[in-house]
Amino acid sequence: AQTVTQSQPEMSVQEAETVTLSCTYDTSESDYYLFWYKQPPSRQMILVIRQEAYKQQNATENRFSVNFQKAAKSFSLKISDSQLGDAAMYFCAYRSAREAGANSKLTFGKGITLSVRP
Amino acid sequence: GAGVSQTPSNKVTEKGKYVELRCDPISGHTALYWYRQSLGQGPEFLIYFQGTGAADDSGLPNDRFFAVRPEGSVSTLKIQRTERGDSAVYLCASSFLDGYEQYFGPGTRLTVT
């Protein structure tokens, strides 16, 4: 079974600064997807960024980028130019890339609470 | 277009009662998922539907939990003889069958007193 570990329960960053959120995972599969989701107090999970395991290039979405280290099974999220609206819980998640169906479920880490200081 | 909707937003019930939680997925999404999120934790998978059938119900904690999706669209999660330990946020998500992104609803917060 796959596991996702987020060992930092909380982090804080100054507005306009950069912060990195850590995530490690364990799997015996070679092909999979990794995601970062944001969950504000409204509870709505919002996809921030995804990474396909077969791609060596790290994914980037505007101020958000990842550092994907497949051999180390590490998947960290970097937020640049942090904004007050970035304050939320962030979850790292894993999904198998085998055929759609039973393997499509997401396995989440425990999450990290990010606060942004004005 | 409209996103995933869930009703009710909040539900308070007494221990031992029966509850139903509803999920209305994005139109055209054939895959539907239920997750449960306890306080301070990440969501945990409960059940996955492809169309009308449950393709994977391995996450349901026990036989008090049951879910249906009779017409391949709206789904209902049913919990019998509720226990205080069932208190959590129940999240629903939908996606295209071969889509990588799951779109989540706002969840239903269930409180069992």
PDB file of C-alpha atoms in Angstrom:
ATOM      1  CA  ALA A   1       0.000   0.000   0.000  1.00  0.00           C
ATOM      2  CA  GLN A   2       1.091   3.522  -0.681  1.00  0.00           C
ATOM      3  CA  THR A   3       1.716   6.000   2.110  1.00  0.00           C
ATOM      4  CA  VAL A   4       2.198   9.748   2.095  1.00  0.00           C
ATOM      5  CA  THR A   5       3.990  11.533   4.922  1.00  0.00           C
ATOM      6  CA  GLN A   6       3.921  15.203   5.766  1.00  0.00           C
ATOM      7  CA  SER A   7       5.968  15.584   8.899  1.00  0.00           C
ATOM      8  CA  GLN A   8       5.603  19.341   9.408  1.00  0.00           C
ATOM      9  CA  PRO A   9       2.221  20.122  11.001  1.00  0.00           C
ATOM     10  CA  GLU A  10       2.572  23.890  10.704  1.00  0.00           C
ATOM     11  CA  MET A  11       4.636  26.481   8.897  1.00  0.00           C
ATOM     12  CA  SER A  12       4.663  30.241   8.764  1.00  0.00           C
ATOM     13  CA  VAL A  13       5.963  32.614   6.110  1.00  0.00           C
ATOM     14  CA  GLN A  14       6.249  36.358   5.753  1.00  0.00           C
ATOM     15  CA  GLU A  15       4.188  37.894   2.977  1.00  0.00           C
ATOM     16  CA  ALA A  16       6.204  38.140  -0.274  1.00  0.00           C
ATOM     17  CA  GLU A  17       8.746  35.562   0.950  1.00  0.00           C
ATOM     18  CA  THR A  18       9.248  31.991  -0.252  1.00  0.00           C
ATOM     19  CA  VAL A  19       8.288  28.858   1.657  1.00  0.00           C
ATOM     20  CA  THR A  20       8.803  25.156   0.974  1.00  0.00           C
ATOM     21  CA  LEU A  21       6.435  22.448   2.165  1.00  0.00           C
ATOM     22  CA  SER A  22       7.825  18.920   2.437  1.00  0.00           C
ATOM     23  CA  CYS A  23       6.281  15.590   1.477  1.00  0.00           C
ATOM     24  CA  THR A  24       7.628  12.062   1.194  1.00  0.00           C
ATOM     25  CA  TYR A  25       5.842   8.985  -0.040  1.00  0.00           C
ATOM     26  CA  ASP A  26       6.332   5.276  -0.267  1.00  0.00           C
ATOM     27  CA  THR A  27       5.322   3.087  -3.188  1.00  0.00           C
ATOM     28  CA  SER A  28       6.504   0.071  -5.114  1.00  0.00           C
ATOM     29  CA  GLU A  29       4.990   1.380  -8.334  1.00  0.00           C
ATOM     30  CA  SER A  30       7.005   3.114 -11.023  1.00  0.00           C
ATOM     31  CA  ASP A  31       4.221   5.093 -12.644  1.00  0.00           C
ATOM     32  CA  TYR A  32       2.030   7.407 -10.597  1.00  0.00           C
ATOM     33  CA  TYR A  33       0.855  10.979 -10.090  1.00  0.00           C
ATOM     34  CA  LEU A  34       1.602  13.305  -7.229  1.00  0.00           C
ATOM     35  CA  PHE A  35      -0.504  16.300  -6.278  1.00  0.00           C
ATOM     36  CA  TRP A  36      -0.606  19.238  -3.930  1.00  0.00           C
ATOM     37  CA  TYR A  37      -4.059  20.339  -2.822  1.00  0.00           C
ATOM     38  CA  LYS A  38      -4.979  23.489  -0.930  1.00  0.00           C
ATOM     39  CA  GLN A  39      -7.853  23.464   1.564  1.00  0.00           C
ATOM     40  CA  PRO A  40      -8.938  26.882   2.884  1.00  0.00           C
ATOM     41  CA  PRO A  41     -11.371  27.214   5.809  1.00  0.00           C
ATOM     42  CA  SER A  42     -14.234  26.845   3.329  1.00  0.00           C
ATOM     43  CA  ARG A  43     -13.220  23.129   3.158  1.00  0.00           C
ATOM     44  CA  GLN A  44     -13.135  23.104  -0.661  1.00  0.00           C
ATOM     45  CA  MET A  45     -10.094  21.147  -1.837  1.00  0.00           C
ATOM     46  CA  ILE A  46      -8.394  22.961  -4.696  1.00  0.00           C
ATOM     47  CA  LEU A  47      -5.750  21.387  -6.906  1.00  0.00           C
ATOM     48  CA  VAL A  48      -2.568  23.469  -6.816  1.00  0.00           C
ATOM     49  CA  ILE A  49      -0.190  21.436  -8.939  1.00  0.00           C
ATOM     50  CA  ARG A  50       0.407  17.912 -10.214  1.00  0.00           C
ATOM     51  CA  GLN A  51       3.442  15.914 -11.269  1.00  0.00           C
ATOM     52  CA  GLU A  52       3.596  12.810 -13.409  1.00  0.00           C
ATOM     53  CA  ALA A  53       6.251  10.415 -12.159  1.00  0.00           C
ATOM     54  CA  TYR A  54       7.550   9.645 -15.647  1.00  0.00           C
ATOM     55  CA  LYS A  55       8.406  13.300 -16.242  1.00  0.00           C
ATOM     56  CA  GLN A  56      11.810  14.430 -15.076  1.00  0.00           C
ATOM     57  CA  GLN A  57      10.960  18.094 -15.382  1.00  0.00           C
ATOM     58  CA  ASN A  58       9.520  19.653 -12.238  1.00  0.00           C
ATOM     59  CA  ALA A  59       6.009  21.048 -12.626  1.00  0.00           C
ATOM     60  CA  THR A  60       5.402  24.793 -12.294  1.00  0.00           C
ATOM     61  CA  GLU A  61       2.169  26.763 -12.007  1.00  0.00           C
ATOM     62  CA  ASN A  62       2.755  30.490 -11.655  1.00  0.00           C
ATOM     63  CA  ARG A  63       4.095  31.059  -8.109  1.00  0.00           C
ATOM     64  CA  PHE A  64       3.947  27.351  -7.289  1.00  0.00           C
ATOM     65  CA  SER A  65       6.620  24.839  -8.223  1.00  0.00           C
ATOM     66  CA  VAL A  66       7.657  21.409  -7.060  1.00  0.00           C
ATOM     67  CA  ASN A  67      10.926  19.649  -6.405  1.00  0.00           C
ATOM     68  CA  PHE A  68      10.300  16.051  -7.410  1.00  0.00           C
ATOM     69  CA  GLN A  69      13.027  13.589  -6.428  1.00  0.00           C
ATOM     70  CA  LYS A  70      11.826  10.182  -7.607  1.00  0.00           C
ATOM     71  CA  ALA A  71      14.692   8.142  -6.214  1.00  0.00           C
ATOM     72  CA  ALA A  72      14.317   9.768  -2.824  1.00  0.00           C
ATOM     73  CA  LYS A  73      10.497   9.613  -3.047  1.00  0.00           C
ATOM     74  CA  SER A  74      10.306  13.258  -2.148  1.00  0.00           C
ATOM     75  CA  PHE A  75       7.851  15.838  -3.477  1.00  0.00           C
ATOM     76  CA  SER A  76       8.113  19.327  -2.004  1.00  0.00           C
ATOM     77  CA  LEU A  77       6.080  22.402  -2.879  1.00  0.00           C
ATOM     78  CA  LYS A  78       7.660  25.823  -3.164  1.00  0.00           C
ATOM     79  CA  ILE A  79       5.472  28.907  -2.937  1.00  0.00           C
ATOM     80  CA  SER A  80       7.151  32.086  -4.125  1.00  0.00           C
ATOM     81  CA  ASP A  81       6.048  35.626  -3.343  1.00  0.00           C
ATOM     82  CA  SER A  82       3.661  34.352  -0.669  1.00  0.00           C
ATOM     83  CA  GLN A  83       0.317  36.118  -0.430  1.00  0.00           C
ATOM     84  CA  LEU A  84      -2.199  36.371   2.397  1.00  0.00           C
ATOM     85  CA  GLY A  85      -4.593  34.253   0.319  1.00  0.00           C
ATOM     86  CA  ASP A  86      -2.118  31.364   0.368  1.00  0.00           C
ATOM     87  CA  ALA A  87      -2.916  30.733   4.031  1.00  0.00           C
ATOM     88  CA  ALA A  88      -4.616  27.334   4.185  1.00  0.00           C
ATOM     89  CA  MET A  89      -3.997  23.652   4.813  1.00  0.00           C
ATOM     90  CA  TYR A  90      -1.923  21.980   2.121  1.00  0.00           C
ATOM     91  CA  PHE A  91      -2.148  18.287   1.375  1.00  0.00           C
ATOM     92  CA  CYS A  92       0.215  16.129  -0.595  1.00  0.00           C
ATOM     93  CA  ALA A  93      -1.506  13.258  -2.410  1.00  0.00           C
ATOM     94  CA  TYR A  94      -0.587  10.162  -4.426  1.00  0.00           C
ATOM     95  CA  ARG A  95      -2.471   8.363  -7.160  1.00  0.00           C
ATOM     96  CA  SER A  96      -1.526   5.279  -9.110  1.00  0.00           C
ATOM     97  CA  ALA A  97      -1.231   5.722 -12.869  1.00  0.00           C
ATOM     98  CA  ARG A  98      -2.381   2.196 -13.618  1.00  0.00           C
ATOM     99  CA  GLU A  99      -5.656   1.853 -15.476  1.00  0.00           C
ATOM    100  CA  ALA A 100      -8.532   4.073 -14.426  1.00  0.00           C
ATOM    101  CA  GLY A 101     -10.754   2.481 -11.882  1.00  0.00           C
ATOM    102  CA  ALA A 102      -9.927   1.130  -8.497  1.00  0.00           C
ATOM    103  CA  ASN A 103      -6.463   2.610  -8.669  1.00  0.00           C
ATOM    104  CA  SER A 104      -7.784   6.117  -9.172  1.00  0.00           C
ATOM    105  CA  LYS A 105      -8.272   6.876  -5.513  1.00  0.00           C
ATOM    106  CA  LEU A 106      -6.099   9.505  -3.879  1.00  0.00           C
ATOM    107  CA  THR A 107      -3.971   8.771  -0.835  1.00  0.00           C
ATOM    108  CA  PHE A 108      -3.394  11.922   1.211  1.00  0.00           C
ATOM    109  CA  GLY A 109      -0.868  12.996   3.800  1.00  0.00           C
ATOM    110  CA  LYS A 110      -1.977  14.533   7.097  1.00  0.00           C
ATOM    111  CA  GLY A 111      -1.546  18.038   5.777  1.00  0.00           C
ATOM    112  CA  ILE A 112       0.311  21.140   6.848  1.00  0.00           C
ATOM    113  CA  THR A 113      -1.182  24.401   8.051  1.00  0.00           C
ATOM    114  CA  LEU A 114       0.441  27.377   6.371  1.00  0.00           C
ATOM    115  CA  SER A 115       0.039  30.814   7.861  1.00  0.00           C
ATOM    116  CA  VAL A 116       1.146  34.000   6.110  1.00  0.00           C
ATOM    117  CA  ARG A 117       2.272  36.962   8.201  1.00  0.00           C
ATOM    118  CA  PRO A 118       1.475  40.418   6.789  1.00  0.00           C
TER     119      PRO A 118
ATOM    120  CA  GLY B   1     -20.118  25.610 -15.010  1.00  0.00           C
ATOM    121  CA  ALA B   2     -21.385  24.296 -11.714  1.00  0.00           C
ATOM    122  CA  GLY B   3     -18.984  22.438  -9.499  1.00  0.00           C
ATOM    123  CA  VAL B   4     -19.562  19.473  -7.228  1.00  0.00           C
ATOM    124  CA  SER B   5     -22.284  20.212  -4.712  1.00  0.00           C
ATOM    125  CA  GLN B   6     -22.984  18.464  -1.421  1.00  0.00           C
ATOM    126  CA  THR B   7     -25.963  18.667   0.864  1.00  0.00           C
ATOM    127  CA  PRO B   8     -26.439  19.318   3.648  1.00  0.00           C
ATOM    128  CA  SER B   9     -23.495  21.533   4.464  1.00  0.00           C
ATOM    129  CA  ASN B  10     -23.739  20.585   8.117  1.00  0.00           C
ATOM    130  CA  LYS B  11     -25.617  17.779   9.820  1.00  0.00           C
ATOM    131  CA  VAL B  12     -26.020  17.217  13.540  1.00  0.00           C
ATOM    132  CA  THR B  13     -27.553  13.938  14.610  1.00  0.00           C
ATOM    133  CA  GLU B  14     -27.905  11.871  17.729  1.00  0.00           C
ATOM    134  CA  LYS B  15     -25.997   8.674  18.318  1.00  0.00           C
ATOM    135  CA  GLY B  16     -27.846   5.728  16.838  1.00  0.00           C
ATOM    136  CA  LYS B  17     -29.713   7.695  14.170  1.00  0.00           C
ATOM    137  CA  TYR B  18     -29.587   7.162  10.398  1.00  0.00           C
ATOM    138  CA  VAL B  19     -28.206   9.854   8.079  1.00  0.00           C
ATOM    139  CA  GLU B  20     -27.957  10.404   4.346  1.00  0.00           C
ATOM    140  CA  LEU B  21     -25.394  12.663   2.702  1.00  0.00           C
ATOM    141  CA  ARG B  22     -25.875  13.718  -0.899  1.00  0.00           C
ATOM    142  CA  CYS B  23     -23.356  14.473  -3.634  1.00  0.00           C
ATOM    143  CA  ASP B  24     -24.173  16.025  -7.002  1.00  0.00           C
ATOM    144  CA  PRO B  25     -21.134  15.669  -9.297  1.00  0.00           C
ATOM    145  CA  ILE B  26     -20.089  17.780 -12.243  1.00  0.00           C
ATOM    146  CA  SER B  27     -22.197  16.964 -15.283  1.00  0.00           C
ATOM    147  CA  GLY B  28     -20.481  14.415 -17.506  1.00  0.00           C
ATOM    148  CA  HIS B  29     -18.180  13.047 -14.830  1.00  0.00           C
ATOM    149  CA  THR B  30     -18.593   9.294 -14.706  1.00  0.00           C
ATOM    150  CA  ALA B  31     -16.224   8.720 -11.766  1.00  0.00           C
ATOM    151  CA  LEU B  32     -17.326   9.661  -8.253  1.00  0.00           C
ATOM    152  CA  TYR B  33     -15.444   9.320  -4.971  1.00  0.00           C
ATOM    153  CA  TRP B  34     -16.303   9.653  -1.307  1.00  0.00           C
ATOM    154  CA  TYR B  35     -13.665  10.538   1.280  1.00  0.00           C
ATOM    155  CA  ARG B  36     -13.841  11.097   5.022  1.00  0.00           C
ATOM    156  CA  GLN B  37     -11.740  13.750   6.741  1.00  0.00           C
ATOM    157  CA  SER B  38     -11.396  13.612  10.497  1.00  0.00           C
ATOM    158  CA  LEU B  39     -10.276  16.667  12.422  1.00  0.00           C
ATOM    159  CA  GLY B  40      -6.621  17.477  11.757  1.00  0.00           C
ATOM    160  CA  GLN B  41      -6.199  14.664   9.248  1.00  0.00           C
ATOM    161  CA  GLY B  42      -6.076  14.261   5.494  1.00  0.00           C
ATOM    162  CA  PRO B  43      -9.033  12.827   3.610  1.00  0.00           C
ATOM    163  CA  GLU B  44      -9.327   9.044   3.622  1.00  0.00           C
ATOM    164  CA  PHE B  45     -10.851   7.125   0.739  1.00  0.00           C
ATOM    165  CA  LEU B  46     -14.209   5.448   1.311  1.00  0.00           C
ATOM    166  CA  ILE B  47     -15.704   4.333  -2.000  1.00  0.00           C
ATOM    167  CA  TYR B  48     -15.389   4.876  -5.736  1.00  0.00           C
ATOM    168  CA  PHE B  49     -18.093   4.630  -8.409  1.00  0.00           C
ATOM    169  CA  GLN B  50     -17.705   4.118 -12.121  1.00  0.00           C
ATOM    170  CA  GLY B  51     -21.111   5.027 -13.478  1.00  0.00           C
ATOM    171  CA  THR B  52     -23.727   3.296 -11.349  1.00  0.00           C
ATOM    172  CA  GLY B  53     -21.534   0.578  -9.882  1.00  0.00           C
ATOM    173  CA  ALA B  54     -19.176   0.688  -6.924  1.00  0.00           C
ATOM    174  CA  ALA B  55     -15.798  -0.231  -8.414  1.00  0.00           C
ATOM    175  CA  ASP B  56     -13.952  -0.075  -5.110  1.00  0.00           C
ATOM    176  CA  ASP B  57     -15.582   0.043  -1.665  1.00  0.00           C
ATOM    177  CA  SER B  58     -12.511  -1.071   0.229  1.00  0.00           C
ATOM    178  CA  GLY B  59     -12.425   2.114   2.303  1.00  0.00           C
ATOM    179  CA  LEU B  60     -15.845   1.745   3.916  1.00  0.00           C
ATOM    180  CA  PRO B  61     -15.082   1.205   7.622  1.00  0.00           C
ATOM    181  CA  ASN B  62     -17.875  -1.260   8.365  1.00  0.00           C
ATOM    182  CA  ASP B  63     -21.306  -2.422   7.246  1.00  0.00           C
ATOM    183  CA  ARG B  64     -23.036   0.612   8.755  1.00  0.00           C
ATOM    184  CA  PHE B  65     -21.779   2.592   5.776  1.00  0.00           C
ATOM    185  CA  PHE B  66     -23.345   2.211   2.365  1.00  0.00           C
ATOM    186  CA  ALA B  67     -23.407   4.336  -0.786  1.00  0.00           C
ATOM    187  CA  VAL B  68     -25.486   4.296  -3.941  1.00  0.00           C
ATOM    188  CA  ARG B  69     -25.477   6.003  -7.310  1.00  0.00           C
ATOM    189  CA  PRO B  70     -28.566   4.580  -9.020  1.00  0.00           C
ATOM    190  CA  GLU B  71     -28.549   6.686 -12.194  1.00  0.00           C
ATOM    191  CA  GLY B  72     -24.854   7.295 -12.542  1.00  0.00           C
ATOM    192  CA  SER B  73     -25.052  10.893 -11.407  1.00  0.00           C
ATOM    193  CA  VAL B  74     -26.121  11.856  -7.878  1.00  0.00           C
ATOM    194  CA  SER B  75     -24.737   9.694  -5.093  1.00  0.00           C
ATOM    195  CA  THR B  76     -25.939   9.214  -1.539  1.00  0.00           C
ATOM    196  CA  LEU B  77     -23.758   8.064   1.336  1.00  0.00           C
ATOM    197  CA  LYS B  78     -25.842   6.352   4.002  1.00  0.00           C
ATOM    198  CA  ILE B  79     -24.754   5.762   7.577  1.00  0.00           C
ATOM    199  CA  GLN B  80     -26.826   3.588   9.896  1.00  0.00           C
ATOM    200  CA  ARG B  81     -26.733   3.576  13.699  1.00  0.00           C
ATOM    201  CA  THR B  82     -24.361   6.538  13.789  1.00  0.00           C
ATOM    202  CA  GLU B  83     -21.604   6.614  16.388  1.00  0.00           C
ATOM    203  CA  ARG B  84     -19.682   9.585  17.788  1.00  0.00           C
ATOM    204  CA  GLY B  85     -16.613   8.330  15.955  1.00  0.00           C
ATOM    205  CA  ASP B  86     -18.414   8.942  12.654  1.00  0.00           C
ATOM    206  CA  SER B  87     -18.142  12.687  13.238  1.00  0.00           C
ATOM    207  CA  ALA B  88     -16.053  14.095  10.396  1.00  0.00           C
ATOM    208  CA  VAL B  89     -16.246  16.040   7.141  1.00  0.00           C
ATOM    209  CA  TYR B  90     -17.424  13.848   4.295  1.00  0.00           C
ATOM    210  CA  LEU B  91     -16.023  14.968   0.959  1.00  0.00           C
ATOM    211  CA  CYS B  92     -17.235  14.000  -2.475  1.00  0.00           C
ATOM    212  CA  ALA B  93     -15.184  14.327  -5.662  1.00  0.00           C
ATOM    213  CA  SER B  94     -15.840  13.601  -9.317  1.00  0.00           C
ATOM    214  CA  SER B  95     -13.769  13.261 -12.460  1.00  0.00           C
ATOM    215  CA  PHE B  96     -13.825  12.021 -16.019  1.00  0.00           C
ATOM    216  CA  LEU B  97     -13.183   8.299 -16.112  1.00  0.00           C
ATOM    217  CA  ASP B  98      -9.649   8.688 -17.386  1.00  0.00           C
ATOM    218  CA  GLY B  99      -9.043  12.112 -15.909  1.00  0.00           C
ATOM    219  CA  TYR B 100      -6.249  12.687 -13.448  1.00  0.00           C
ATOM    220  CA  GLU B 101      -7.874  15.585 -11.626  1.00  0.00           C
ATOM    221  CA  GLN B 102     -10.586  15.036  -9.063  1.00  0.00           C
ATOM    222  CA  TYR B 103     -12.871  17.988  -8.398  1.00  0.00           C
ATOM    223  CA  PHE B 104     -14.024  18.219  -4.810  1.00  0.00           C
ATOM    224  CA  GLY B 105     -17.206  19.495  -3.276  1.00  0.00           C
ATOM    225  CA  PRO B 106     -17.299  21.629  -0.114  1.00  0.00           C
ATOM    226  CA  GLY B 107     -18.083  18.630   2.068  1.00  0.00           C
ATOM    227  CA  THR B 108     -20.690  17.824   4.668  1.00  0.00           C
ATOM    228  CA  ARG B 109     -19.680  18.241   8.287  1.00  0.00           C
ATOM    229  CA  LEU B 110     -21.347  15.469  10.269  1.00  0.00           C
ATOM    230  CA  THR B 111     -21.530  15.787  14.033  1.00  0.00           C
ATOM    231  CA  VAL B 112     -22.870  12.875  16.064  1.00  0.00           C
ATOM    232  CA  THR B 113     -23.844  13.858  19.610  1.00  0.00           C
TER     233      THR B 113
END
